[in-house]
Amino acid sequence: MNLSAPWIRRPVMTSLVMIAILFFGLIGYRNLPVNDLPQMDYPTIQVTANLPGASPETMAVTVATPLEKKFATIQGLESMSSTSSQGSTSITLQFSLSRPIDAAAQDVNSMISAATGLLPALPNPPAYEKVNPAEWPIMFFAVIGESVKETTMYEYVDTVIGPNLSTIQGVSEVVKYGKKYAVRIQVNPHRLSAKGIGVNEVAEAVGAGNVDIPAGSLDGPHQSYALEPQGQLKKAADYDPLVITYSKGYPVRVRDVGKGVDSVDSKKVTVWYVDDSYSAQTMVFAVKKQPGANAVEVANQVRALMPKIREQIPKGMEVRLMFDQTDFIRDSIDDVQFTLLLTIGLVIVVIFLFLRSFRPTVIPSIAVPLSLVATFAVMYLCGYSLNSISMMALVLSVGFVVDDAIVMMENIIRRMEMGEDAETASLLGSKEVGFTILSMTLSLVVVFIPVLFLGGIVGRILHEFAVSIGAAILISGFVSLTLTPMMCGRVLRNHREQKHGRLYQISERAFTVMLSAYDRSLRFVLRHRLSAMVFTLAIMAASVWIYGISPKGFIPSEDRGFFICYTMAADSVSYRDMADHQDILNRIVIADPDVDELVSVTAFGSNNQGFIFGRAADHGKKRPHVDAIINRLRVPINAIPGLMAFPMNPPPIEIGGKQTNALYQFVLQSDDLDTLYTHGKSFEQKVQGIEGLTDVSSDLNFRSLRMEIDIDRDRASALGLTARQIEQALMYAFSGGKVSTIYASTTQYDVILELEDEFTTYPDILDLLYIKSGTGKLVPLSAVASVRKTVGPLTVNHQGQRPAATVSFNLKPGHAIGDAVDRIQKLAAASLPASITTSFEGAAGAFQKSFESLGFLLLVTILVIYMVLGILYESYLHPITILSALPLAGFGALVALRLFGMELDLYAFVGIIMLVGLVKKNGIMMIDFALESERTDRKPPEEAIHHACMVRFRPIMMTTMAALFGTLPIALGWGAGGESRQPLGVAVVGGLFFSQFLTMFITPVFYIYIDRFSTWLTKKSARRS
């Protein structure tokens, strides 16, 4: 049966079908969204709750634990972690990739409501956001204005820019780093005691004096009037005359014991924007996208809206786009598209060099782009996007899709060289290799079928890759069986009509010499078959050994043009010292010639923490890789006394919902807090000594200085005080407690009560605090409480409802995550008690799971190919012959990675899986012709396989060279993000280069041995019967 005959005889039908395929492919391409990577954001929700003044332990026990118990029952929850610090708790919930985030949010809201009765009296109920706290924003903006106050900048962003940007679909949050306006009522404890006033009286007076209560209306017979009492105090000066109480018949006002100050809501937060010519404390805001939203579409809408917003900006203020992460995405996609065109060009050149004729070269030049463009229609129907993974699949598929056209066209040309006319050669030649192309196509597509069953983050990365490349291969097989033979019959000239030039004659002689050399060497190998088999077995053993010693990686880093640096000082550092340390760091970082600008923030998470977001110079300036800049900065920034800095290049894929100081996390869990703290800190110190690790830190910050205040409840009760009144007074005095709210038209501001700054510095000030009891007596704090110095944790962390400690780390250059994982596991097994359980989380945990599944995936892929080949050839043994070259390809790939100093990472592993499909195509072409020679010409196996190798030498060389040159641009790592794709290209090029020549010798040897084994089995079966 000739599948191609109808298409050859009906060229109009063939042409119109191909035009339709091209048309729908172009429509699909125009409508495909652009993204960095396939949609793989874990549905993540962050829940926050606040209780001013509560210790981390109190927040963990009374707030985090009740909420966690409720959240644990939600369907699809994969991980849950919480961090409780002074006065706040943050719980991060990460759901399975298949769980819709809106449905998960509804469940979270229901569980918050269900937990309300179990929680203490909070100022506001727990709130949740559909955002991953570990994921960095896609855009950063700096608000600049030398003559504009920071609070004015914040107000404009909070009331104008933020609400406008939040209306954009896909924006989850507009994060504001700055200082919001607030009124602070600062009181002097000496004046309070002299006037006989307790701090709690001031709070009650301010709360009662600043009100905004609806008063209703007057409804007369003809008119009605809305009642609007002016109870709001808008400015700090309005609070000074506010009466607190009366003493001896005279009013005691706020100004008599303190003053109202126009201030900010958080005095401890400091934000800088720094570039080569500007450095000032300012305001910065960033745009975060929702999990699953298209980053490029979100950024495009933000960019489109910003000009309208800038038209309304107050005079003297400037909003500057500091960084747009999607610039890298666009550059990366543009570079991959250029690589695709370059690859097609290289493949066409290879075909021309082998065929040495323009007309035959035109045919694959049309077939290859047609197959790729048609793939865009399939991608659109599957809901995919143009991203680095799907585009890389198309680049790699060029070497695949051209193979079918080459095999078909070369066989037709060979028959024409034997004297047949173009149409006859097309009909007979297509019939001759139709089954071969079908076998090659189906057996190659099944390589990617096991990938579709992978789950988790690796499955999401590879699903789009597998479907895109599988669709291109299937379409290519169809085009090669239809369009290619039809064009051969119409475009190619009869051999006797062709006139070849001198270049053709010279190249033909060179090809004849090459074929003759192969003939002699093949005969030599076939005479020494046993040595060839021993060599193959040695290569197999060497492959296993090299695999064992190869450094294992996960997802390679990319130069996206920015870096981050988390900072941490001593647990009890003052915010003033922290700001000084951060300022020194800012100057060091901006002094680097390859850093253009930065944003720096202190009091990020807690008082002793901060971060820097730095933007590197543009790629056009030929600067070093971001990783090199980071390594260069490590020396000076780690020399700053009293500050630890953790610079890193954020990963391309954010895995996990816990934000730590480094890329990789190792979690320790125990129900015994003392055991966890004791062994956790010593374990952290031991991890610091592991070779290849840097930036080692943990969240075990339990050396925070504290003043524990023990309340004498009996004494307090006798004096008319309750524990609640005492703690509220402490909160108002030292925690900056909110006592009232100023309502503006578009926002609201806090009114905060506190002691004057000079009275919040030393522990002795506690003796000056007085509280007014219910009986009207002024009671000193020292009369109802005792104070002692102690230390405690800065934060309390949970992982899956259990107390946890996270040790985070980065890798030094030249070290792989696989080695780090092995060493940390061995250390944990040797040094931690059985009561502490451990696990890798985030990227390190995903690495562990991925390599467990990838090894199994490779075995399943080989098994599936064997089964398909067995079905096609109705043989248990011939598939073994076809797959005999796999060890050679694997050896070549692993050696190439080692020679170029690259890790065996996820992309390199994909390259090895692709080699399974590439290398076996050579075996199929040889085995098909050998079996046909045995059946039709009655040739013995040795002669049949020799004849097949000689006949198929040219198409095998063409397809392999096409695949080599098709993958070469990826192996060279060109363009934005090219360094992450490079291991895949190196693995494929190395495997093809090494296995190409050996396959031409090893496969014939296997064919002869398999044939003899089959004959032996047949004879043995015959004797038994």
PDB file of C-alpha atoms in Angstrom, residues 586-709:
ATOM      1  CA  ASN A 586      24.173  50.624  49.442  1.00  0.00           C
ATOM      2  CA  ARG A 587      27.351  52.571  48.752  1.00  0.00           C
ATOM      3  CA  ILE A 588      29.415  49.423  48.207  1.00  0.00           C
ATOM      4  CA  VAL A 589      26.926  47.877  45.799  1.00  0.00           C
ATOM      5  CA  ILE A 590      26.289  50.991  43.679  1.00  0.00           C
ATOM      6  CA  ALA A 591      30.056  51.532  43.392  1.00  0.00           C
ATOM      7  CA  ASP A 592      30.297  48.361  41.290  1.00  0.00           C
ATOM      8  CA  PRO A 593      30.660  49.432  37.650  1.00  0.00           C
ATOM      9  CA  ASP A 594      28.164  46.778  36.478  1.00  0.00           C
ATOM     10  CA  VAL A 595      25.343  47.897  38.812  1.00  0.00           C
ATOM     11  CA  ASP A 596      23.141  50.683  37.425  1.00  0.00           C
ATOM     12  CA  GLU A 597      20.637  51.285  40.235  1.00  0.00           C
ATOM     13  CA  LEU A 598      19.195  49.759  43.376  1.00  0.00           C
ATOM     14  CA  VAL A 599      16.366  49.892  45.860  1.00  0.00           C
ATOM     15  CA  SER A 600      17.201  49.265  49.500  1.00  0.00           C
ATOM     16  CA  VAL A 601      14.751  48.606  52.353  1.00  0.00           C
ATOM     17  CA  THR A 602      15.265  48.088  56.095  1.00  0.00           C
ATOM     18  CA  ALA A 603      12.879  46.582  58.663  1.00  0.00           C
ATOM     19  CA  PHE A 604      11.794  44.101  55.997  1.00  0.00           C
ATOM     20  CA  GLY A 605      10.019  41.345  57.922  1.00  0.00           C
ATOM     21  CA  SER A 606      11.588  42.389  61.238  1.00  0.00           C
ATOM     22  CA  ASN A 607      13.759  45.172  62.610  1.00  0.00           C
ATOM     23  CA  ASN A 608      17.028  43.332  62.007  1.00  0.00           C
ATOM     24  CA  GLN A 609      16.345  42.448  58.366  1.00  0.00           C
ATOM     25  CA  GLY A 610      16.452  44.247  55.052  1.00  0.00           C
ATOM     26  CA  PHE A 611      16.991  43.681  51.371  1.00  0.00           C
ATOM     27  CA  ILE A 612      18.483  45.238  48.267  1.00  0.00           C
ATOM     28  CA  PHE A 613      17.091  44.910  44.768  1.00  0.00           C
ATOM     29  CA  GLY A 614      19.847  45.721  42.284  1.00  0.00           C
ATOM     30  CA  ARG A 615      19.596  46.165  38.535  1.00  0.00           C
ATOM     31  CA  ALA A 616      22.632  45.273  36.502  1.00  0.00           C
ATOM     32  CA  ALA A 617      23.774  47.176  33.436  1.00  0.00           C
ATOM     33  CA  ASP A 618      22.094  46.320  30.144  1.00  0.00           C
ATOM     34  CA  HIS A 619      23.322  43.317  28.166  1.00  0.00           C
ATOM     35  CA  GLY A 620      24.488  45.654  25.415  1.00  0.00           C
ATOM     36  CA  LYS A 621      27.275  46.927  27.703  1.00  0.00           C
ATOM     37  CA  LYS A 622      29.062  43.550  27.540  1.00  0.00           C
ATOM     38  CA  ARG A 623      29.016  43.187  31.284  1.00  0.00           C
ATOM     39  CA  PRO A 624      29.727  39.936  33.165  1.00  0.00           C
ATOM     40  CA  HIS A 625      27.006  37.463  34.065  1.00  0.00           C
ATOM     41  CA  VAL A 626      24.930  38.442  37.099  1.00  0.00           C
ATOM     42  CA  ASP A 627      26.386  35.457  38.969  1.00  0.00           C
ATOM     43  CA  ALA A 628      29.878  36.914  38.433  1.00  0.00           C
ATOM     44  CA  ILE A 629      28.750  40.301  39.747  1.00  0.00           C
ATOM     45  CA  ILE A 630      27.302  38.633  42.855  1.00  0.00           C
ATOM     46  CA  ASN A 631      30.481  36.666  43.520  1.00  0.00           C
ATOM     47  CA  ARG A 632      32.543  39.835  43.116  1.00  0.00           C
ATOM     48  CA  LEU A 633      30.345  41.728  45.607  1.00  0.00           C
ATOM     49  CA  ARG A 634      30.476  39.003  48.268  1.00  0.00           C
ATOM     50  CA  VAL A 635      33.917  39.976  49.527  1.00  0.00           C
ATOM     51  CA  PRO A 636      33.315  43.686  50.309  1.00  0.00           C
ATOM     52  CA  ILE A 637      29.734  43.339  51.571  1.00  0.00           C
ATOM     53  CA  ASN A 638      30.610  40.522  53.941  1.00  0.00           C
ATOM     54  CA  ALA A 639      33.318  42.711  55.450  1.00  0.00           C
ATOM     55  CA  ILE A 640      30.738  45.181  56.886  1.00  0.00           C
ATOM     56  CA  PRO A 641      30.897  44.851  60.700  1.00  0.00           C
ATOM     57  CA  GLY A 642      27.633  43.812  62.337  1.00  0.00           C
ATOM     58  CA  LEU A 643      25.821  42.922  59.099  1.00  0.00           C
ATOM     59  CA  MET A 644      25.384  39.640  57.249  1.00  0.00           C
ATOM     60  CA  ALA A 645      24.532  39.894  53.549  1.00  0.00           C
ATOM     61  CA  PHE A 646      23.127  37.125  51.333  1.00  0.00           C
ATOM     62  CA  PRO A 647      23.276  38.105  47.649  1.00  0.00           C
ATOM     63  CA  MET A 648      21.719  35.777  45.079  1.00  0.00           C
ATOM     64  CA  ASN A 649      20.424  35.484  41.555  1.00  0.00           C
ATOM     65  CA  PRO A 650      16.712  34.636  41.840  1.00  0.00           C
ATOM     66  CA  PRO A 651      15.802  31.352  40.126  1.00  0.00           C
ATOM     67  CA  PRO A 652      13.835  31.308  36.837  1.00  0.00           C
ATOM     68  CA  ILE A 653      11.105  29.316  38.580  1.00  0.00           C
ATOM     69  CA  GLU A 654      10.031  30.168  42.128  1.00  0.00           C
ATOM     70  CA  ILE A 655       9.292  26.889  43.919  1.00  0.00           C
ATOM     71  CA  GLY A 656       7.868  26.967  47.418  1.00  0.00           C
ATOM     72  CA  GLY A 657       6.149  29.694  49.361  1.00  0.00           C
ATOM     73  CA  LYS A 658       8.713  30.388  52.091  1.00  0.00           C
ATOM     74  CA  GLN A 659      10.952  33.396  51.712  1.00  0.00           C
ATOM     75  CA  THR A 660      14.453  32.779  53.040  1.00  0.00           C
ATOM     76  CA  ASN A 661      17.898  34.327  52.750  1.00  0.00           C
ATOM     77  CA  ALA A 662      19.085  31.845  50.104  1.00  0.00           C
ATOM     78  CA  LEU A 663      17.877  29.715  47.203  1.00  0.00           C
ATOM     79  CA  TYR A 664      17.789  26.298  48.883  1.00  0.00           C
ATOM     80  CA  GLN A 665      16.137  25.190  52.133  1.00  0.00           C
ATOM     81  CA  PHE A 666      16.556  22.279  54.513  1.00  0.00           C
ATOM     82  CA  VAL A 667      13.793  22.037  57.139  1.00  0.00           C
ATOM     83  CA  LEU A 668      14.094  20.550  60.623  1.00  0.00           C
ATOM     84  CA  GLN A 669      10.911  19.716  62.556  1.00  0.00           C
ATOM     85  CA  SER A 670      10.285  18.618  66.117  1.00  0.00           C
ATOM     86  CA  ASP A 671       7.474  18.847  68.642  1.00  0.00           C
ATOM     87  CA  ASP A 672      10.065  19.659  71.322  1.00  0.00           C
ATOM     88  CA  LEU A 673      11.061  23.310  70.900  1.00  0.00           C
ATOM     89  CA  ASP A 674      14.088  23.042  73.174  1.00  0.00           C
ATOM     90  CA  THR A 675      15.452  20.114  71.159  1.00  0.00           C
ATOM     91  CA  LEU A 676      14.773  21.939  67.921  1.00  0.00           C
ATOM     92  CA  TYR A 677      16.509  25.140  69.027  1.00  0.00           C
ATOM     93  CA  THR A 678      19.493  23.384  70.598  1.00  0.00           C
ATOM     94  CA  HIS A 679      20.282  20.989  67.767  1.00  0.00           C
ATOM     95  CA  GLY A 680      19.106  23.348  65.025  1.00  0.00           C
ATOM     96  CA  LYS A 681      21.685  26.028  65.790  1.00  0.00           C
ATOM     97  CA  SER A 682      24.539  23.541  66.095  1.00  0.00           C
ATOM     98  CA  PHE A 683      23.443  21.877  62.859  1.00  0.00           C
ATOM     99  CA  GLU A 684      23.507  25.255  61.097  1.00  0.00           C
ATOM    100  CA  GLN A 685      27.107  25.735  62.217  1.00  0.00           C
ATOM    101  CA  LYS A 686      28.044  22.296  60.879  1.00  0.00           C
ATOM    102  CA  VAL A 687      26.367  23.013  57.531  1.00  0.00           C
ATOM    103  CA  GLN A 688      28.540  26.122  57.236  1.00  0.00           C
ATOM    104  CA  GLY A 689      31.546  23.807  57.109  1.00  0.00           C
ATOM    105  CA  ILE A 690      30.261  21.741  54.161  1.00  0.00           C
ATOM    106  CA  GLU A 691      32.354  22.186  51.045  1.00  0.00           C
ATOM    107  CA  GLY A 692      30.672  24.096  48.248  1.00  0.00           C
ATOM    108  CA  LEU A 693      28.072  25.936  50.375  1.00  0.00           C
ATOM    109  CA  THR A 694      27.870  29.647  51.077  1.00  0.00           C
ATOM    110  CA  ASP A 695      25.411  32.139  52.592  1.00  0.00           C
ATOM    111  CA  VAL A 696      24.306  29.570  55.185  1.00  0.00           C
ATOM    112  CA  SER A 697      21.761  30.937  57.651  1.00  0.00           C
ATOM    113  CA  SER A 698      18.650  29.890  59.536  1.00  0.00           C
ATOM    114  CA  ASP A 699      15.477  31.382  60.955  1.00  0.00           C
ATOM    115  CA  LEU A 700      16.487  30.299  64.463  1.00  0.00           C
ATOM    116  CA  ASN A 701      16.742  33.824  65.832  1.00  0.00           C
ATOM    117  CA  PHE A 702      16.231  33.183  69.537  1.00  0.00           C
ATOM    118  CA  ARG A 703      18.754  35.625  70.976  1.00  0.00           C
ATOM    119  CA  SER A 704      16.427  38.601  70.874  1.00  0.00           C
ATOM    120  CA  LEU A 705      16.769  40.642  74.094  1.00  0.00           C
ATOM    121  CA  ARG A 706      13.559  40.891  76.077  1.00  0.00           C
ATOM    122  CA  MET A 707      12.159  42.476  79.175  1.00  0.00           C
ATOM    123  CA  GLU A 708       9.691  39.988  80.614  1.00  0.00           C
ATOM    124  CA  ILE A 709       7.026  41.707  82.708  1.00  0.00           C
TER     125      ILE A 709
END
